[in-house]
PDB file of C-alpha atoms in Angstrom:
ATOM      1  CA  SER A 520     -16.181  25.077  37.358  1.00 85.00           C
ATOM      2  CA  GLN A 521     -19.067  27.341  36.558  1.00 86.00           C
ATOM      3  CA  THR A 522     -22.544  26.138  35.722  1.00 93.00           C
ATOM      4  CA  ILE A 523     -25.755  27.902  34.830  1.00 96.00           C
ATOM      5  CA  HIS A 524     -29.215  26.553  35.516  1.00 96.00           C
ATOM      6  CA  GLN A 525     -32.606  27.567  34.221  1.00 97.00           C
ATOM      7  CA  TRP A 526     -35.944  26.550  35.636  1.00 96.00           C
ATOM      8  CA  PRO A 527     -38.374  25.367  34.427  1.00 97.00           C
ATOM      9  CA  ALA A 528     -37.253  23.713  31.195  1.00 96.00           C
ATOM     10  CA  THR A 529     -40.709  23.853  29.647  1.00 96.00           C
ATOM     11  CA  LEU A 530     -43.775  25.898  30.516  1.00 97.00           C
ATOM     12  CA  VAL A 531     -47.268  26.173  29.045  1.00 97.00           C
ATOM     13  CA  GLN A 532     -49.289  29.109  30.342  1.00 97.00           C
ATOM     14  CA  PRO A 533     -52.627  30.700  29.417  1.00 97.00           C
ATOM     15  CA  VAL A 534     -52.826  34.264  28.177  1.00 97.00           C
ATOM     16  CA  GLY A 535     -53.101  36.697  31.068  1.00 97.00           C
ATOM     17  CA  SER A 536     -51.376  34.472  33.596  1.00 97.00           C
ATOM     18  CA  PRO A 537     -48.225  35.502  35.487  1.00 97.00           C
ATOM     19  CA  LEU A 538     -44.720  34.281  34.697  1.00 97.00           C
ATOM     20  CA  SER A 539     -41.585  33.635  36.675  1.00 97.00           C
ATOM     21  CA  LEU A 540     -38.472  32.127  35.110  1.00 98.00           C
ATOM     22  CA  GLU A 541     -35.397  31.577  37.188  1.00 98.00           C
ATOM     23  CA  CYS A 542     -31.715  31.514  36.305  1.00 98.00           C
ATOM     24  CA  THR A 543     -28.915  30.693  38.724  1.00 98.00           C
ATOM     25  CA  VAL A 544     -25.178  30.622  38.228  1.00 97.00           C
ATOM     26  CA  GLU A 545     -22.724  28.607  40.274  1.00 96.00           C
ATOM     27  CA  GLY A 546     -18.977  28.802  40.629  1.00 94.00           C
ATOM     28  CA  THR A 547     -18.436  32.497  40.007  1.00 92.00           C
ATOM     29  CA  SER A 548     -19.109  35.790  41.714  1.00 91.00           C
ATOM     30  CA  ASN A 549     -20.449  39.131  40.513  1.00 91.00           C
ATOM     31  CA  PRO A 550     -21.219  37.934  36.995  1.00 93.00           C
ATOM     32  CA  ASN A 551     -22.951  40.012  34.373  1.00 92.00           C
ATOM     33  CA  LEU A 552     -26.307  38.349  33.689  1.00 95.00           C
ATOM     34  CA  TYR A 553     -28.479  38.457  30.584  1.00 95.00           C
ATOM     35  CA  TRP A 554     -31.961  37.377  29.474  1.00 96.00           C
ATOM     36  CA  TYR A 555     -32.536  36.681  25.773  1.00 95.00           C
ATOM     37  CA  ARG A 556     -35.628  35.600  23.895  1.00 94.00           C
ATOM     38  CA  GLN A 557     -35.481  33.508  20.765  1.00 92.00           C
ATOM     39  CA  ALA A 558     -38.664  33.374  18.694  1.00 82.00           C
ATOM     40  CA  ALA A 559     -39.160  30.511  16.265  1.00 73.00           C
ATOM     41  CA  GLY A 560     -36.823  30.839  13.285  1.00 67.00           C
ATOM     42  CA  ARG A 561     -35.284  34.045  14.536  1.00 73.00           C
ATOM     43  CA  GLY A 562     -32.143  35.141  16.277  1.00 83.00           C
ATOM     44  CA  LEU A 563     -31.595  36.132  19.859  1.00 90.00           C
ATOM     45  CA  GLN A 564     -33.120  39.310  21.198  1.00 90.00           C
ATOM     46  CA  LEU A 565     -31.543  40.773  24.317  1.00 90.00           C
ATOM     47  CA  LEU A 566     -34.275  41.559  26.837  1.00 93.00           C
ATOM     48  CA  PHE A 567     -32.471  42.542  30.032  1.00 94.00           C
ATOM     49  CA  TYR A 568     -29.001  42.625  31.483  1.00 92.00           C
ATOM     50  CA  SER A 569     -27.623  43.163  34.951  1.00 93.00           C
ATOM     51  CA  VAL A 570     -24.161  44.164  36.134  1.00 91.00           C
ATOM     52  CA  GLY A 571     -24.948  43.758  39.832  1.00 92.00           C
ATOM     53  CA  ILE A 572     -27.565  43.041  42.483  1.00 94.00           C
ATOM     54  CA  GLY A 573     -30.632  45.193  41.948  1.00 92.00           C
ATOM     55  CA  GLN A 574     -29.197  46.719  38.747  1.00 92.00           C
ATOM     56  CA  ILE A 575     -31.378  45.942  35.749  1.00 93.00           C
ATOM     57  CA  SER A 576     -31.225  47.438  32.268  1.00 90.00           C
ATOM     58  CA  SER A 577     -34.012  46.865  29.781  1.00 89.00           C
ATOM     59  CA  GLU A 578     -33.321  46.660  26.086  1.00 83.00           C
ATOM     60  CA  VAL A 579     -36.837  46.234  24.757  1.00 80.00           C
ATOM     61  CA  PRO A 580     -40.004  47.832  26.191  1.00 67.00           C
ATOM     62  CA  GLN A 581     -42.567  45.121  26.851  1.00 79.00           C
ATOM     63  CA  ASN A 582     -44.685  43.547  29.532  1.00 89.00           C
ATOM     64  CA  LEU A 583     -41.751  41.596  30.951  1.00 94.00           C
ATOM     65  CA  SER A 584     -39.564  42.593  33.876  1.00 95.00           C
ATOM     66  CA  ALA A 585     -36.394  41.251  35.446  1.00 96.00           C
ATOM     67  CA  SER A 586     -34.956  41.215  38.914  1.00 96.00           C
ATOM     68  CA  ARG A 587     -31.678  40.222  40.504  1.00 97.00           C
ATOM     69  CA  PRO A 588     -32.338  39.566  44.195  1.00 96.00           C
ATOM     70  CA  GLN A 589     -29.029  37.799  44.751  1.00 96.00           C
ATOM     71  CA  ASP A 590     -25.613  37.964  43.118  1.00 96.00           C
ATOM     72  CA  ARG A 591     -26.076  34.791  41.081  1.00 96.00           C
ATOM     73  CA  GLN A 592     -29.850  34.746  40.615  1.00 97.00           C
ATOM     74  CA  PHE A 593     -31.696  36.394  37.755  1.00 98.00           C
ATOM     75  CA  ILE A 594     -35.481  36.238  37.433  1.00 98.00           C
ATOM     76  CA  LEU A 595     -37.683  37.061  34.462  1.00 97.00           C
ATOM     77  CA  SER A 596     -41.283  37.911  35.269  1.00 97.00           C
ATOM     78  CA  SER A 597     -44.542  39.041  33.830  1.00 96.00           C
ATOM     79  CA  LYS A 598     -47.830  39.982  35.476  1.00 95.00           C
ATOM     80  CA  LYS A 599     -49.926  39.077  32.428  1.00 96.00           C
ATOM     81  CA  LEU A 600     -48.610  36.995  29.579  1.00 96.00           C
ATOM     82  CA  LEU A 601     -49.388  37.746  25.943  1.00 95.00           C
ATOM     83  CA  LEU A 602     -49.459  35.308  23.040  1.00 94.00           C
ATOM     84  CA  SER A 603     -46.411  37.107  21.651  1.00 91.00           C
ATOM     85  CA  ASP A 604     -44.417  36.170  24.747  1.00 93.00           C
ATOM     86  CA  SER A 605     -44.099  32.598  23.495  1.00 93.00           C
ATOM     87  CA  GLY A 606     -40.538  31.628  22.696  1.00 93.00           C
ATOM     88  CA  PHE A 607     -37.335  30.154  23.955  1.00 94.00           C
ATOM     89  CA  TYR A 608     -35.805  32.108  26.824  1.00 96.00           C
ATOM     90  CA  LEU A 609     -32.099  31.915  27.402  1.00 96.00           C
ATOM     91  CA  CYS A 610     -30.132  33.154  30.364  1.00 97.00           C
ATOM     92  CA  ALA A 611     -26.429  33.881  30.030  1.00 96.00           C
ATOM     93  CA  TRP A 612     -23.566  35.145  32.156  1.00 94.00           C
ATOM     94  CA  CYS A 613     -20.115  36.513  31.594  1.00 91.00           C
ATOM     95  CA  ARG A 614     -17.243  37.410  33.851  1.00 86.00           C
ATOM     96  CA  ASP A 615     -17.076  40.812  35.438  1.00 76.00           C
ATOM     97  CA  ARG A 616     -14.283  43.256  34.491  1.00 69.00           C
ATOM     98  CA  VAL A 617     -12.973  41.318  31.510  1.00 70.00           C
ATOM     99  CA  PHE A 618     -14.429  40.973  28.059  1.00 70.00           C
ATOM    100  CA  ASP A 619     -15.041  37.362  27.331  1.00 78.00           C
ATOM    101  CA  GLU A 620     -17.628  35.008  25.974  1.00 87.00           C
ATOM    102  CA  GLN A 621     -21.107  34.698  27.361  1.00 92.00           C
ATOM    103  CA  PHE A 622     -22.039  31.313  28.770  1.00 94.00           C
ATOM    104  CA  PHE A 623     -25.577  30.192  28.099  1.00 95.00           C
ATOM    105  CA  GLY A 624     -28.022  28.154  30.086  1.00 96.00           C
ATOM    106  CA  PRO A 625     -30.119  25.326  28.644  1.00 95.00           C
ATOM    107  CA  GLY A 626     -33.130  27.572  28.082  1.00 95.00           C
ATOM    108  CA  THR A 627     -36.847  27.578  28.923  1.00 96.00           C
ATOM    109  CA  ARG A 628     -39.446  26.848  26.270  1.00 95.00           C
ATOM    110  CA  LEU A 629     -42.507  29.008  26.979  1.00 96.00           C
ATOM    111  CA  THR A 630     -45.781  28.474  25.156  1.00 96.00           C
ATOM    112  CA  VAL A 631     -48.601  30.913  25.794  1.00 96.00           C
ATOM    113  CA  LEU A 632     -52.031  29.634  24.772  1.00 96.00           C
TER     114      LEU A 632
ATOM    115  CA  ALA B 494     -25.027  50.878  17.032  1.00 78.00           C
ATOM    116  CA  GLN B 495     -23.532  47.562  16.059  1.00 82.00           C
ATOM    117  CA  SER B 496     -25.251  45.011  13.845  1.00 88.00           C
ATOM    118  CA  VAL B 497     -24.583  41.546  12.477  1.00 93.00           C
ATOM    119  CA  THR B 498     -25.801  40.082   9.192  1.00 94.00           C
ATOM    120  CA  GLN B 499     -25.869  36.404   8.367  1.00 95.00           C
ATOM    121  CA  PRO B 500     -27.067  36.409   4.773  1.00 95.00           C
ATOM    122  CA  ASP B 501     -27.724  32.677   4.529  1.00 95.00           C
ATOM    123  CA  ILE B 502     -30.813  31.554   6.426  1.00 94.00           C
ATOM    124  CA  HIS B 503     -30.387  27.910   5.507  1.00 96.00           C
ATOM    125  CA  ILE B 504     -27.459  25.961   4.045  1.00 97.00           C
ATOM    126  CA  THR B 505     -27.409  22.319   2.998  1.00 97.00           C
ATOM    127  CA  VAL B 506     -24.162  20.414   2.465  1.00 97.00           C
ATOM    128  CA  SER B 507     -23.236  16.781   2.050  1.00 97.00           C
ATOM    129  CA  GLU B 508     -21.299  15.018   4.733  1.00 97.00           C
ATOM    130  CA  GLY B 509     -17.587  15.350   4.045  1.00 97.00           C
ATOM    131  CA  ALA B 510     -17.979  18.532   2.021  1.00 98.00           C
ATOM    132  CA  SER B 511     -16.448  21.820   3.045  1.00 97.00           C
ATOM    133  CA  LEU B 512     -18.493  24.523   4.734  1.00 97.00           C
ATOM    134  CA  GLU B 513     -18.407  28.285   4.907  1.00 98.00           C
ATOM    135  CA  LEU B 514     -20.959  30.332   6.830  1.00 98.00           C
ATOM    136  CA  ARG B 515     -20.943  34.034   6.202  1.00 98.00           C
ATOM    137  CA  CYS B 516     -21.055  36.800   8.771  1.00 97.00           C
ATOM    138  CA  ASN B 517     -20.800  40.541   8.229  1.00 96.00           C
ATOM    139  CA  TYR B 518     -20.766  43.056  11.032  1.00 94.00           C
ATOM    140  CA  SER B 519     -21.126  46.770  11.436  1.00 90.00           C
ATOM    141  CA  TYR B 520     -19.290  48.408  14.298  1.00 83.00           C
ATOM    142  CA  GLY B 521     -17.303  51.597  14.583  1.00 74.00           C
ATOM    143  CA  ALA B 522     -14.344  50.206  16.482  1.00 77.00           C
ATOM    144  CA  THR B 523     -12.398  46.977  16.578  1.00 76.00           C
ATOM    145  CA  PRO B 524     -15.009  44.334  17.278  1.00 84.00           C
ATOM    146  CA  TYR B 525     -15.065  41.347  19.533  1.00 90.00           C
ATOM    147  CA  LEU B 526     -16.463  38.539  17.380  1.00 93.00           C
ATOM    148  CA  PHE B 527     -17.968  35.196  18.278  1.00 95.00           C
ATOM    149  CA  TRP B 528     -19.467  32.140  16.649  1.00 97.00           C
ATOM    150  CA  TYR B 529     -21.934  30.056  18.640  1.00 97.00           C
ATOM    151  CA  VAL B 530     -23.710  26.820  17.759  1.00 97.00           C
ATOM    152  CA  GLN B 531     -27.150  25.744  18.963  1.00 95.00           C
ATOM    153  CA  SER B 532     -28.612  22.262  18.727  1.00 92.00           C
ATOM    154  CA  PRO B 533     -32.427  22.007  18.722  1.00 88.00           C
ATOM    155  CA  GLY B 534     -33.931  22.898  22.075  1.00 86.00           C
ATOM    156  CA  GLN B 535     -30.544  23.613  23.627  1.00 89.00           C
ATOM    157  CA  GLY B 536     -28.544  26.587  24.775  1.00 91.00           C
ATOM    158  CA  LEU B 537     -25.695  28.104  22.806  1.00 94.00           C
ATOM    159  CA  GLN B 538     -22.160  26.760  22.814  1.00 95.00           C
ATOM    160  CA  LEU B 539     -19.173  28.868  21.873  1.00 95.00           C
ATOM    161  CA  LEU B 540     -17.235  27.622  18.836  1.00 97.00           C
ATOM    162  CA  LEU B 541     -14.589  30.328  18.696  1.00 96.00           C
ATOM    163  CA  LYS B 542     -13.901  33.983  19.357  1.00 93.00           C
ATOM    164  CA  TYR B 543     -11.751  36.796  18.022  1.00 92.00           C
ATOM    165  CA  PHE B 544     -10.514  39.657  20.167  1.00 88.00           C
ATOM    166  CA  SER B 545      -7.219  40.675  18.567  1.00 84.00           C
ATOM    167  CA  GLY B 546      -4.043  39.284  17.048  1.00 86.00           C
ATOM    168  CA  ASP B 547      -3.971  36.527  14.459  1.00 87.00           C
ATOM    169  CA  THR B 548      -6.949  37.007  12.174  1.00 90.00           C
ATOM    170  CA  LEU B 549      -7.388  33.266  11.648  1.00 96.00           C
ATOM    171  CA  VAL B 550      -8.776  31.694  14.786  1.00 96.00           C
ATOM    172  CA  GLN B 551      -9.234  28.044  15.552  1.00 96.00           C
ATOM    173  CA  GLY B 552     -12.149  26.728  17.512  1.00 96.00           C
ATOM    174  CA  ILE B 553     -13.641  23.538  18.771  1.00 96.00           C
ATOM    175  CA  LYS B 554     -14.963  20.692  16.625  1.00 95.00           C
ATOM    176  CA  GLY B 555     -12.568  21.519  13.767  1.00 96.00           C
ATOM    177  CA  PHE B 556     -14.036  24.946  13.004  1.00 98.00           C
ATOM    178  CA  GLU B 557     -12.051  28.049  12.134  1.00 98.00           C
ATOM    179  CA  ALA B 558     -12.922  31.629  11.263  1.00 98.00           C
ATOM    180  CA  GLU B 559     -11.097  34.458   9.587  1.00 96.00           C
ATOM    181  CA  PHE B 560     -11.472  38.109  10.543  1.00 94.00           C
ATOM    182  CA  LYS B 561     -11.232  40.419   7.549  1.00 94.00           C
ATOM    183  CA  ARG B 562     -11.380  44.031   8.604  1.00 91.00           C
ATOM    184  CA  SER B 563     -11.524  45.361   5.042  1.00 91.00           C
ATOM    185  CA  GLN B 564     -14.643  43.324   4.360  1.00 93.00           C
ATOM    186  CA  SER B 565     -16.145  43.596   7.851  1.00 93.00           C
ATOM    187  CA  SER B 566     -16.498  39.848   7.806  1.00 95.00           C
ATOM    188  CA  PHE B 567     -15.923  36.937  10.137  1.00 97.00           C
ATOM    189  CA  ASN B 568     -16.770  33.821   8.138  1.00 98.00           C
ATOM    190  CA  LEU B 569     -16.850  30.397   9.732  1.00 98.00           C
ATOM    191  CA  ARG B 570     -15.282  27.443   7.913  1.00 98.00           C
ATOM    192  CA  LYS B 571     -14.844  23.728   8.279  1.00 98.00           C
ATOM    193  CA  PRO B 572     -12.969  21.605   5.743  1.00 97.00           C
ATOM    194  CA  SER B 573     -15.082  18.463   6.152  1.00 97.00           C
ATOM    195  CA  VAL B 574     -18.558  18.511   7.665  1.00 98.00           C
ATOM    196  CA  HIS B 575     -19.851  15.710   9.880  1.00 96.00           C
ATOM    197  CA  TRP B 576     -23.509  14.766  10.292  1.00 96.00           C
ATOM    198  CA  SER B 577     -23.294  15.907  13.921  1.00 95.00           C
ATOM    199  CA  ASP B 578     -22.566  19.464  12.739  1.00 97.00           C
ATOM    200  CA  ALA B 579     -26.215  19.907  11.750  1.00 97.00           C
ATOM    201  CA  ALA B 580     -27.405  22.768  13.965  1.00 96.00           C
ATOM    202  CA  GLU B 581     -28.022  26.489  13.936  1.00 96.00           C
ATOM    203  CA  TYR B 582     -25.034  28.798  13.911  1.00 97.00           C
ATOM    204  CA  PHE B 583     -24.974  32.335  15.248  1.00 96.00           C
ATOM    205  CA  CYS B 584     -22.427  35.050  14.709  1.00 96.00           C
ATOM    206  CA  ALA B 585     -22.211  37.779  17.339  1.00 94.00           C
ATOM    207  CA  VAL B 586     -20.377  41.043  17.882  1.00 91.00           C
ATOM    208  CA  GLY B 587     -19.452  42.251  21.334  1.00 87.00           C
ATOM    209  CA  VAL B 588     -19.403  45.780  22.660  1.00 75.00           C
ATOM    210  CA  SER B 589     -16.840  46.872  25.194  1.00 69.00           C
ATOM    211  CA  GLY B 590     -18.027  48.628  28.322  1.00 67.00           C
ATOM    212  CA  SER B 591     -19.433  47.572  31.638  1.00 57.00           C
ATOM    213  CA  ALA B 592     -22.388  45.666  30.201  1.00 65.00           C
ATOM    214  CA  ARG B 593     -20.400  43.724  27.594  1.00 73.00           C
ATOM    215  CA  GLN B 594     -23.470  43.113  25.497  1.00 82.00           C
ATOM    216  CA  LEU B 595     -23.547  40.857  22.464  1.00 88.00           C
ATOM    217  CA  THR B 596     -25.498  41.528  19.304  1.00 89.00           C
ATOM    218  CA  PHE B 597     -26.420  38.373  17.421  1.00 92.00           C
ATOM    219  CA  GLY B 598     -27.120  37.689  13.795  1.00 93.00           C
ATOM    220  CA  SER B 599     -30.346  35.948  12.845  1.00 92.00           C
ATOM    221  CA  GLY B 600     -28.596  32.609  12.472  1.00 94.00           C
ATOM    222  CA  THR B 601     -27.861  30.071   9.737  1.00 96.00           C
ATOM    223  CA  GLN B 602     -29.496  26.665   9.862  1.00 95.00           C
ATOM    224  CA  LEU B 603     -27.153  23.938   8.631  1.00 97.00           C
ATOM    225  CA  THR B 604     -28.498  20.682   7.217  1.00 97.00           C
ATOM    226  CA  VAL B 605     -26.049  17.867   6.513  1.00 97.00           C
ATOM    227  CA  LEU B 606     -27.001  15.241   3.943  1.00 96.00           C
ATOM    228  CA  PRO B 607     -25.683  11.683   4.304  1.00 91.00           C
TER     229      PRO B 607
END
């Protein structure tokens, strides 16, 4: 069966510090991968998606970036965090070539102080 | 571009009462529709989905939803709510194409009173 992991679960970082959040998927190949941010009391905002290794599409211009160095690994990064980057970050995947549900990871709670 | 509206930010019901959460979408073609549930501090879990066919779909945990094209709605229902149903519920519309992106509503927070 497929599983999705996110690391770390919780992170507290000072403003201006770098960020690296990792998402890995097991049990499938060539998935579509997605990064969402959920601010307190708000819905999910799609940040990035990837349909293959090295292929990244950005939905919202910001100081975040994403990379996909391996088929089942998706990384969210920042060189300098802002207060507004605080939130709950969710990674998701769905199967390639068929339209189906997205499967979500457990999320990372990021607090920028 | 597609959009999803969940007009109720917060709903409170008593345990055992019936529940209906509203969802309206805007999309030019036949939509793919989803309902997800999120417990505090957790990821999202799929309750049910509609792609085509029977407009009344059954999901997990006793939930169902009805697709009404004429009203552009996909409301979620449950005949008898349990205390464990307290969570946040998100409606989403899917877009066909290689990226298969989902657009989410802003969510409805459900409180269940004993």
